[in-house]
XYZ file of C-alpha atoms in Angstrom:
685
model
C 160.690 70.963 81.263
C 161.157 71.464 84.956
C 158.604 73.214 87.067
C 158.794 74.886 90.410
C 157.598 72.772 93.265
C 154.271 73.768 94.681
C 153.897 74.402 98.366
C 151.593 72.473 100.616
C 148.798 75.009 100.288
C 148.957 74.786 96.474
C 148.517 71.031 96.603
C 145.454 71.359 98.777
C 143.786 74.038 96.599
C 143.863 72.124 93.299
C 145.297 68.929 91.923
C 145.950 70.602 88.607
C 148.031 73.387 90.035
C 151.314 71.486 89.577
C 150.335 69.101 86.753
C 152.555 68.941 83.673
C 151.526 70.567 80.384
C 148.958 68.727 78.329
C 151.310 68.258 75.308
C 154.044 65.665 76.042
C 156.607 67.517 73.948
C 155.641 70.948 75.229
C 159.246 71.678 76.089
C 160.352 71.114 72.521
C 160.573 73.430 69.597
C 157.319 72.171 68.069
C 155.238 73.253 71.033
C 156.913 76.623 71.180
C 156.313 77.138 67.474
C 152.659 76.223 67.932
C 152.381 78.835 70.617
C 154.538 81.261 68.669
C 156.359 82.272 71.839
C 159.945 83.305 71.315
C 161.721 81.350 74.054
C 165.265 79.979 73.707
C 165.384 76.194 73.321
C 167.795 75.649 76.132
C 166.115 77.908 78.633
C 163.377 76.718 81.033
C 160.219 78.695 81.220
C 161.008 79.620 84.813
C 164.028 81.578 83.538
C 161.928 83.693 81.182
C 160.762 87.164 82.099
C 157.629 87.069 84.105
C 154.750 89.531 83.774
C 156.303 91.590 86.538
C 159.552 91.834 84.609
C 157.898 92.537 81.263
C 155.667 95.251 82.777
C 157.288 96.437 85.977
C 154.488 99.012 86.576
C 152.004 96.238 87.320
C 151.362 96.095 91.048
C 151.225 92.382 91.814
C 150.246 90.908 95.180
C 153.247 89.742 97.207
C 151.576 87.359 99.606
C 152.235 84.442 97.215
C 155.629 84.975 95.607
C 155.715 81.446 94.134
C 154.971 81.466 90.423
C 154.729 78.878 87.722
C 154.877 79.967 84.074
C 153.693 77.327 81.660
C 152.085 76.877 78.301
C 148.466 76.095 79.029
C 145.783 74.631 76.847
C 143.253 77.331 75.983
C 140.469 74.828 76.605
C 141.602 74.481 80.217
C 141.237 78.205 80.888
C 137.991 79.897 81.963
C 137.088 83.584 81.854
C 137.815 85.977 84.657
C 135.083 86.925 87.095
C 137.006 89.937 88.360
C 138.035 91.691 85.184
C 136.486 95.191 85.158
C 136.777 95.185 81.363
C 133.637 93.474 80.136
C 133.572 94.618 76.524
C 136.375 94.363 73.995
C 136.478 96.155 70.683
C 136.433 93.692 67.848
C 138.785 95.777 65.701
C 141.426 95.981 68.421
C 141.148 92.256 69.122
C 141.678 91.553 65.423
C 144.748 93.766 65.409
C 146.146 91.995 68.460
C 145.360 88.586 66.945
C 147.238 89.539 63.794
C 150.203 90.678 65.900
C 150.182 87.359 67.772
C 150.215 85.485 64.490
C 153.346 87.396 63.498
C 155.227 87.663 66.802
C 153.504 85.381 69.270
C 152.278 86.196 72.800
C 155.003 88.427 74.184
C 153.600 88.717 77.701
C 152.110 85.811 79.659
C 148.624 86.071 81.078
C 148.034 85.455 84.773
C 145.860 82.576 85.974
C 145.106 80.766 89.180
C 144.123 77.130 89.714
C 140.377 76.641 89.651
C 138.544 73.293 89.792
C 139.563 71.256 86.720
C 141.532 74.021 85.083
C 142.599 77.627 85.512
C 140.832 80.968 85.861
C 142.155 84.131 84.239
C 143.237 86.772 86.726
C 144.301 89.289 84.103
C 145.205 89.141 80.448
C 141.761 88.184 79.158
C 142.181 90.342 76.095
C 145.357 88.439 75.138
C 143.500 85.185 75.785
C 140.723 86.040 73.315
C 143.169 87.365 70.738
C 145.200 84.142 70.986
C 142.046 82.123 70.414
C 141.189 84.277 67.385
C 144.746 83.710 66.094
C 144.168 79.968 66.171
C 146.566 79.114 69.011
C 146.025 76.054 71.125
C 148.384 77.061 73.931
C 149.226 80.332 75.662
C 151.977 81.189 78.156
C 150.530 81.783 81.582
C 151.820 82.897 84.939
C 150.255 80.599 87.511
C 149.684 82.101 90.937
C 148.001 80.857 94.051
C 145.634 83.695 94.899
C 142.586 84.054 97.091
C 139.429 85.638 95.739
C 140.359 88.982 97.284
C 143.910 88.836 95.954
C 142.720 87.807 92.506
C 140.272 90.692 92.383
C 142.914 93.200 93.500
C 145.395 91.867 90.962
C 142.848 92.112 88.125
C 141.841 95.625 89.076
C 145.432 96.783 89.475
C 146.623 95.322 86.180
C 143.731 96.766 84.193
C 143.940 100.201 85.805
C 147.631 100.518 84.971
C 147.280 99.649 81.314
C 147.751 102.467 78.843
C 144.756 101.539 76.712
C 142.216 101.295 79.514
C 138.976 103.038 78.611
C 137.446 105.661 80.970
C 134.345 103.654 81.850
C 136.423 100.506 82.380
C 138.636 102.479 84.716
C 135.538 103.786 86.517
C 134.181 100.241 86.896
C 137.520 99.110 88.337
C 137.533 101.874 90.970
C 133.934 101.104 91.829
C 134.707 97.375 92.137
C 137.627 98.150 94.445
C 135.451 100.303 96.701
C 132.622 97.784 96.755
C 135.017 95.051 97.879
C 135.401 96.858 101.191
C 139.183 96.582 101.088
C 139.756 100.043 99.702
C 138.691 103.615 100.276
C 139.089 106.727 98.186
C 142.138 107.614 100.226
C 143.751 104.188 99.784
C 143.147 104.279 96.015
C 144.790 107.711 95.897
C 147.907 106.310 97.588
C 147.911 103.080 95.587
C 147.642 104.526 92.105
C 149.052 107.998 92.619
C 145.885 109.690 91.380
C 144.228 112.713 92.959
C 140.995 112.424 94.875
C 139.237 114.607 92.294
C 140.420 112.324 89.497
C 139.141 109.148 91.135
C 135.821 110.729 92.096
C 135.321 112.066 88.577
C 135.976 108.604 87.167
C 133.520 107.047 89.605
C 130.846 109.465 88.371
C 131.121 107.891 84.914
C 129.428 104.783 86.340
C 126.269 106.904 86.743
C 126.033 107.984 83.105
C 122.808 107.186 81.282
C 123.130 104.670 78.457
C 122.898 107.241 75.680
C 125.787 109.344 77.006
C 127.784 106.245 77.999
C 127.562 105.013 74.416
C 128.775 108.370 73.115
C 131.737 108.239 75.496
C 132.674 104.713 74.442
C 132.546 105.799 70.790
C 134.558 108.923 71.669
C 131.762 111.169 70.377
C 132.168 113.173 73.570
C 135.261 113.669 75.656
C 135.730 112.194 79.095
C 135.741 115.742 80.504
C 132.295 116.526 79.079
C 130.955 113.169 80.226
C 132.318 113.795 83.729
C 130.626 117.186 83.991
C 127.248 115.768 82.930
C 127.642 112.715 85.189
C 127.662 115.005 88.247
C 123.889 115.430 87.903
C 120.957 112.992 88.365
C 119.723 110.744 85.572
C 116.677 112.885 84.740
C 118.866 115.945 84.191
C 121.324 113.889 82.135
C 118.488 112.734 79.916
C 117.264 116.314 79.432
C 120.786 117.506 78.581
C 121.214 114.677 76.089
C 117.850 115.292 74.397
C 118.384 119.059 74.082
C 122.111 119.299 73.388
C 123.684 115.973 72.308
C 121.016 113.908 70.552
C 121.033 113.607 66.803
C 119.299 116.591 65.251
C 119.007 118.577 68.512
C 118.304 122.288 68.214
C 121.153 123.590 70.400
C 124.184 121.311 70.205
C 126.908 121.429 72.864
C 129.314 119.089 71.093
C 131.657 121.954 70.167
C 131.316 123.834 73.480
C 134.284 123.993 75.834
C 134.219 121.874 78.972
C 134.344 124.892 81.300
C 131.413 126.515 79.542
C 129.395 123.289 79.741
C 130.164 123.022 83.455
C 129.028 126.613 84.017
C 125.821 126.178 81.996
C 124.924 122.968 83.812
C 125.485 124.505 87.238
C 123.532 127.670 86.494
C 120.595 125.833 84.954
C 120.258 122.602 86.909
C 121.945 122.999 90.255
C 119.646 123.762 93.164
C 121.281 126.759 94.835
C 120.927 126.841 98.595
C 121.035 130.628 98.786
C 117.651 130.770 97.049
C 115.891 128.987 99.928
C 114.850 130.452 103.264
C 114.639 127.382 105.484
C 117.227 126.739 108.201
C 120.371 125.537 106.411
C 122.438 124.688 109.492
C 122.440 120.978 108.630
C 123.359 121.780 105.039
C 126.708 123.289 106.034
C 128.221 119.877 106.783
C 126.089 117.777 104.432
C 127.852 115.619 101.878
C 125.367 116.693 99.209
C 126.421 120.320 99.565
C 128.582 121.133 96.551
C 130.753 123.365 98.727
C 131.907 120.157 100.452
C 132.659 118.282 97.200
C 135.903 118.246 95.300
C 134.170 117.926 91.934
C 132.435 121.322 92.298
C 135.441 123.236 93.544
C 135.532 125.561 90.535
C 131.779 126.186 90.497
C 131.704 127.039 94.224
C 134.605 129.478 94.098
C 132.225 132.393 94.551
C 130.565 130.803 97.566
C 127.364 129.843 95.764
C 126.850 126.298 96.972
C 124.219 123.966 95.604
C 122.421 120.868 96.795
C 122.540 117.559 94.955
C 119.881 115.928 97.117
C 116.845 117.556 95.533
C 114.350 115.428 97.440
C 115.769 116.525 100.800
C 115.843 120.153 99.720
C 112.235 120.084 98.470
C 111.067 118.374 101.677
C 112.743 120.990 103.883
C 111.334 123.820 101.773
C 107.792 122.418 101.957
C 108.027 121.974 105.726
C 109.251 125.553 106.039
C 106.316 126.929 104.042
C 103.724 124.924 105.996
C 105.141 125.953 109.380
C 105.371 129.614 108.375
C 101.794 129.646 107.043
C 100.435 128.120 110.252
C 102.383 130.659 112.324
C 100.848 133.533 110.353
C 97.365 132.230 111.161
C 98.142 131.732 114.845
C 99.602 135.232 115.145
C 96.643 136.831 113.355
C 93.450 134.753 112.780
C 92.233 137.429 110.353
C 94.868 136.349 107.830
C 93.681 134.554 104.704
C 96.003 131.927 103.254
C 96.189 132.294 99.501
C 98.014 130.964 96.469
C 98.781 132.549 93.135
C 99.490 129.263 91.387
C 103.140 128.954 92.459
C 102.542 127.088 95.705
C 103.991 123.543 95.709
C 101.247 120.944 95.515
C 102.638 119.120 98.554
C 102.292 122.306 100.649
C 98.655 122.814 99.616
C 97.872 119.188 100.379
C 99.549 119.351 103.792
C 97.628 122.504 104.763
C 94.334 121.051 103.541
C 94.935 117.876 105.537
C 95.562 119.974 108.651
C 92.242 121.718 108.185
C 93.458 124.993 106.664
C 91.825 126.441 103.573
C 94.005 128.072 100.928
C 92.181 130.536 98.697
C 93.151 130.893 95.047
C 93.777 134.529 94.142
C 91.991 136.069 91.201
C 94.917 138.309 90.252
C 98.693 138.255 90.341
C 100.354 138.945 93.699
C 101.634 142.313 92.466
C 98.010 143.483 92.148
C 97.698 143.573 95.955
C 99.256 146.168 98.275
C 102.391 145.497 100.298
C 101.426 147.620 103.285
C 103.512 150.184 105.172
C 107.289 149.778 104.991
C 109.353 150.314 108.141
C 112.108 152.897 107.566
C 115.744 151.971 107.982
C 117.580 153.169 111.061
C 120.293 155.682 110.123
C 123.890 154.729 110.823
C 126.470 157.234 112.017
C 129.203 155.781 109.814
C 127.118 156.540 106.714
C 126.866 160.256 107.564
C 129.462 162.891 106.765
C 129.107 164.811 109.978
C 127.245 164.897 113.251
C 124.851 167.458 111.800
C 124.011 165.142 108.925
C 123.458 162.285 111.361
C 121.170 164.454 113.499
C 119.125 165.417 110.425
C 118.929 161.755 109.424
C 117.674 160.941 112.916
C 114.934 163.552 112.630
C 113.849 162.237 109.238
C 113.840 158.698 110.620
C 111.645 159.688 113.576
C 109.177 161.444 111.272
C 109.030 158.443 108.943
C 108.677 156.097 111.910
C 105.775 158.129 113.259
C 104.134 158.010 109.844
C 104.757 154.264 109.665
C 103.176 153.758 113.084
C 100.140 155.789 112.079
C 99.703 153.874 108.844
C 100.091 150.550 110.639
C 97.453 151.432 113.216
C 95.059 152.581 110.512
C 95.658 149.379 108.564
C 94.952 147.255 111.631
C 91.734 149.190 112.232
C 90.599 148.722 108.627
C 91.294 145.000 108.837
C 89.249 144.743 112.040
C 86.395 146.663 110.422
C 86.416 144.423 107.364
C 87.455 147.141 104.929
C 90.847 145.567 104.202
C 91.653 141.888 103.726
C 95.031 140.523 104.779
C 96.552 137.786 102.598
C 99.453 135.454 103.280
C 100.382 134.496 99.710
C 102.309 131.207 99.645
C 104.893 131.188 96.875
C 107.386 128.581 95.773
C 110.118 129.601 98.216
C 108.552 132.000 100.737
C 105.353 133.691 101.975
C 104.628 137.375 101.554
C 101.944 139.500 103.197
C 99.676 141.506 100.919
C 96.551 143.592 101.468
C 93.419 144.241 99.458
C 91.007 147.118 100.054
C 87.392 145.960 100.045
C 84.964 148.595 98.824
C 81.220 148.634 99.291
C 79.611 146.984 96.302
C 76.436 148.067 94.545
C 74.384 145.250 93.096
C 71.313 145.362 90.920
C 68.470 143.293 92.344
C 64.876 142.684 91.266
C 62.116 143.493 93.740
C 58.685 141.830 93.431
C 55.972 144.095 94.775
C 53.124 142.075 93.320
C 52.331 139.359 90.856
C 52.971 141.520 87.835
C 54.819 144.401 89.405
C 58.604 144.035 89.299
C 61.257 146.704 89.424
C 65.053 146.769 89.611
C 66.898 148.648 92.319
C 70.508 149.018 93.403
C 71.533 148.003 96.897
C 74.844 148.522 98.696
C 76.486 145.343 99.868
C 78.730 145.911 102.861
C 81.689 143.490 103.005
C 81.575 141.057 105.893
C 83.654 141.583 108.994
C 86.535 139.209 109.742
C 84.302 137.288 112.139
C 81.534 137.031 109.549
C 84.116 136.009 106.974
C 85.275 133.142 109.172
C 81.682 132.048 109.725
C 81.128 132.080 105.962
C 84.306 130.062 105.532
C 83.030 127.522 108.047
C 79.811 127.133 106.072
C 81.768 126.824 102.846
C 84.076 124.206 104.367
C 81.010 122.235 105.338
C 79.761 122.429 101.779
C 83.157 121.369 100.422
C 83.148 118.338 102.689
C 79.808 117.059 101.439
C 80.588 118.022 97.855
C 83.550 115.659 97.996
C 81.407 112.990 99.633
C 78.773 113.354 96.911
C 81.310 113.187 94.090
C 83.078 110.099 95.413
C 79.825 108.413 96.393
C 78.692 108.650 92.786
C 81.828 106.755 91.792
C 80.930 104.109 94.354
C 77.473 103.777 92.805
C 79.077 102.932 89.479
C 80.629 99.750 90.890
C 78.010 98.445 93.342
C 75.407 95.792 92.675
C 71.895 96.089 94.044
C 70.942 93.515 96.677
C 67.828 91.357 96.670
C 67.229 91.404 100.408
C 63.886 92.719 101.741
C 63.341 96.429 101.573
C 63.725 98.608 104.597
C 61.228 101.302 105.473
C 63.664 104.080 104.723
C 64.359 102.596 101.291
C 60.659 102.672 100.445
C 60.469 106.295 101.525
C 63.436 107.116 99.292
C 61.966 105.216 96.432
C 58.600 106.961 96.413
C 60.279 110.295 96.649
C 62.558 109.441 93.764
C 59.700 108.136 91.626
C 58.073 111.519 91.799
C 61.244 113.050 90.423
C 62.176 110.703 87.641
C 60.705 107.993 85.411
C 62.795 104.889 84.895
C 63.856 103.843 81.400
C 62.874 100.568 79.784
C 66.438 99.269 79.996
C 66.422 99.686 83.751
C 63.154 97.776 83.971
C 64.714 94.946 82.007
C 67.594 94.788 84.451
C 65.099 94.329 87.245
C 63.444 91.284 85.630
C 60.687 92.851 83.547
C 60.516 91.469 79.994
C 58.053 92.383 77.248
C 55.992 89.562 75.771
C 56.382 90.927 72.286
C 58.506 93.668 70.808
C 61.613 95.322 72.180
C 60.125 97.393 74.986
C 57.413 97.316 77.609
C 54.219 99.129 76.733
C 52.344 101.198 79.254
C 49.757 98.403 79.691
C 52.485 95.816 80.185
C 54.181 98.016 82.802
C 50.882 98.512 84.571
C 50.126 94.829 84.527
C 53.592 93.938 85.725
C 53.286 96.388 88.587
C 50.229 94.532 89.751
C 52.041 91.171 89.725
C 55.389 92.354 91.057
C 57.136 90.005 93.452
C 59.040 91.024 96.548
C 62.327 90.149 94.830
C 61.492 92.226 91.779
C 60.292 95.069 93.944
C 63.543 95.151 95.905
C 65.645 95.052 92.765
C 63.490 97.741 91.150
C 63.666 100.112 94.077
C 67.394 99.786 94.592
C 68.222 100.049 90.890
C 66.082 103.132 90.641
C 67.672 104.761 93.690
C 71.203 104.013 92.529
C 70.507 105.645 89.176
C 68.680 108.517 90.786
C 71.384 109.373 93.300
C 74.100 109.014 90.691
C 72.549 111.613 88.416
C 70.362 113.833 90.606
C 72.371 114.341 93.793
C 73.970 117.810 93.782
C 77.727 118.327 93.945
C 77.702 121.992 94.989
C 76.329 123.682 98.087
C 76.030 120.399 99.961
C 75.680 119.967 103.720
C 74.576 117.183 105.971
C 71.171 118.904 105.941
C 70.795 118.607 102.151
C 68.001 116.138 101.686
C 69.331 114.259 98.668
C 72.861 114.121 100.077
C 71.619 112.711 103.374
C 69.427 110.169 101.611
C 72.272 109.030 99.393
C 74.655 108.542 102.320
C 72.026 106.681 104.321
C 71.221 104.383 101.374
C 74.914 103.667 100.896
C 75.337 102.894 104.617
C 72.550 100.336 104.431
C 73.714 98.509 101.309
C 77.524 98.918 101.011
C 78.647 100.117 104.402
C 82.396 99.692 103.951
C 82.703 101.774 100.790
C 80.321 104.385 102.127
C 82.116 104.844 105.436
C 85.484 105.026 103.698
C 84.328 107.900 101.509
C 82.616 109.814 104.302
C 85.303 109.425 106.929
C 88.018 110.613 104.543
C 86.425 114.018 104.072
C 84.800 114.331 107.485
C 88.205 114.104 109.122
C 89.435 117.007 107.027
C 86.267 119.000 107.798
C 86.579 118.452 111.551
C 90.172 119.642 111.499
C 89.184 122.721 109.501
C 86.285 123.357 111.864
C 88.570 123.176 114.866
C 91.050 125.571 113.296
C 88.370 128.075 112.382
C 86.782 127.816 115.811
C 90.093 128.761 117.359
C 90.241 131.829 115.140
C 86.579 132.708 115.854
C 87.098 132.402 119.619
C 90.178 134.589 119.414
C 88.363 137.298 117.470
C 85.339 137.171 119.777
C 87.531 137.464 122.847
C 89.380 140.367 121.281
C 86.117 142.117 120.354
C 84.725 141.701 123.887
C 87.927 143.089 125.345
C 87.808 146.112 123.010
C 84.117 146.712 123.788
C 84.809 146.613 127.536
C 87.698 149.021 127.163
C 85.576 151.454 125.130
C 82.698 151.333 127.642
C 85.015 152.109 130.525
C 86.495 155.061 128.646
C 83.049 156.533 127.818
C 81.643 156.265 131.421
C 81.455 159.830 133.104
C 83.360 160.542 136.268
C 80.900 161.453 139.143
C 82.327 163.821 141.753
C 80.318 164.274 145.012
C 78.553 167.620 145.068
C 79.869 170.046 147.637
C 77.419 170.762 150.471
C 76.714 174.453 151.258
C 78.252 175.910 154.348
C 75.600 175.834 157.086
C 75.365 177.824 160.294
C 75.365 175.828 163.512
C 71.677 176.397 164.103
C 70.879 175.476 160.486
C 72.205 171.947 160.701
C 69.471 169.701 159.384
C 68.101 166.902 161.446
C 69.603 163.567 160.887
C 66.157 162.083 160.364
C 63.400 164.600 159.430
C 60.028 164.028 161.041
C 57.320 162.835 158.709
C 54.532 165.275 157.956
C 50.980 164.241 159.066
C 48.821 162.782 156.386
C 46.067 165.261 155.442
C 43.177 164.053 153.365
C 41.644 167.041 151.573
C 37.897 167.390 151.538
C 35.792 168.206 148.540
C 35.767 172.000 148.169
C 32.019 172.865 147.978
C 30.672 170.305 150.432
C 30.286 171.139 154.144
C 30.752 168.450 156.631
C 27.504 166.638 157.666
C 27.112 167.171 161.375
C 23.691 165.568 161.571
C 23.334 162.260 163.354
C 22.241 159.475 161.080
C 18.740 158.085 161.656
C 20.129 154.662 162.437
C 22.239 156.127 165.260
C 19.243 158.158 166.615
C 17.113 155.061 166.767
C 19.817 153.247 168.556
C 20.177 156.040 171.081
């Protein structure tokens, strides 16, 4: 049998590319019968129809037109590394093998020279069926192809087969795109498929295993699988569990594809119109369903969704945090609150920034909305000019009422009679108000040792400034409550040291001893063992205390303090001035500094940020109060007009400087003046 001469490049690529068939009589009838290939005896293999001629729809590469069709030993052929079809149905292979036994291999496979043999480019299914049929040789079209050309040929041949399975087709498209030699547009031109078709097939590569198995078994149609594959894996799993799994409560197996698409979009698609953040970037985003061919039908009404849920959630959380902070900056009297619908990430972000979010006791609808601004009338909505004029008058009256109510509300908030809430929801923040009434509380008054009586007192709600000061004190308590809680966890893992005691440790110890008595097990841990029995008697403890070593003393004190702080230190109402809390932190600093500082610094940072935020609000309210007080004092000050002087005659003009009257010392009324000369003066004379 003659063969086509190989070109120079073929000779360099493999020495077996132009070697003769393994069987010496391969050109004879015996070899052809063994292969069961119907080829005329007098015709060379080169004259037979090639794969291109047998299946003209196969798009073969044209860069290497030289071909060599031969009968090749199956043992000299290795599997394809480019075939997108990885799984073959056993029943179909058996059917093909039986057909080959009866009629032979009607269409050659395609191979390329590879090392010591040949590698299948396409036709792997025929190769396996031939092996199952017991053939030793198979007709093959030998082509000199590069890796890229071999991959393209395999993909093209498998995509154009009539029996290609949907997921195999999807894998082929994906392989073509991953090669970097094709785009969606080039695949559309190459195979004559629409962009929507190729994209829908590519989505099948993202099916979860359970749904992929159902598609391969044809338990669900490719249309249903495509609709489900549009959504992330977690949604696919939920859809499978609820509507396609064996024994599910609400099966969708008999539901039409359009209905399934509608149900999926309404239930699982994140609709952009529901969110209030700036969606300018979303208009041109690839994850916007309005920009995707696969969601063309669902977005007909203009309701676009977002497939990038992480991005959408991040933008929504940032929007809520920024809006909440703006509310506080605009009005420091505002109280941030949550009704349980606030995203956890938003609460955490606000807490980290030093803002406190109060948890509401009731539903948001329990609180008042506040005055509503009336709508401005429009001339086009009125029948006549008279109707428009009447609408204008009604609007002005309502606007005046709205202004009055708003001013009264602001006054009540300033006086502490109304609390203003900024309730953070899942998608937005709404302002609500709560009227605070004076509260009567029953208290017990002690007038003596045995004389007690109960009275009712009126508790006036705190002003906004007092409320902020209370919040500052509470934030301080929260800080040290967290420190106390986490420090107790640290105490569970630390080991007491045997280094000499410090003076502060001794002070802590003696204070703690007065509060608690150590158990026998703790004494054992510190090196105290009973001579007999299972526990130390009082006499043994007393005797041991007299012989205690410095090492035992240190271990005893530290073990006692660790146990004491772990169980006795309070977790509520803590401050840095709480004695036990301060002692615990100081003890931790001395013995396990790193863990202690880590716990304290974590919460102190949050407290300092909260303190700074509250101080800003306090300063703003104080400045506002001072300004209001100054304005009120200036309004209440009387206007003094200079009194008008009476009209005086020219001779009645008063002196510019009146002369002072002589000083007259009055004498006693019944005593005459003594005119006699004193005896001392007479003697002198």
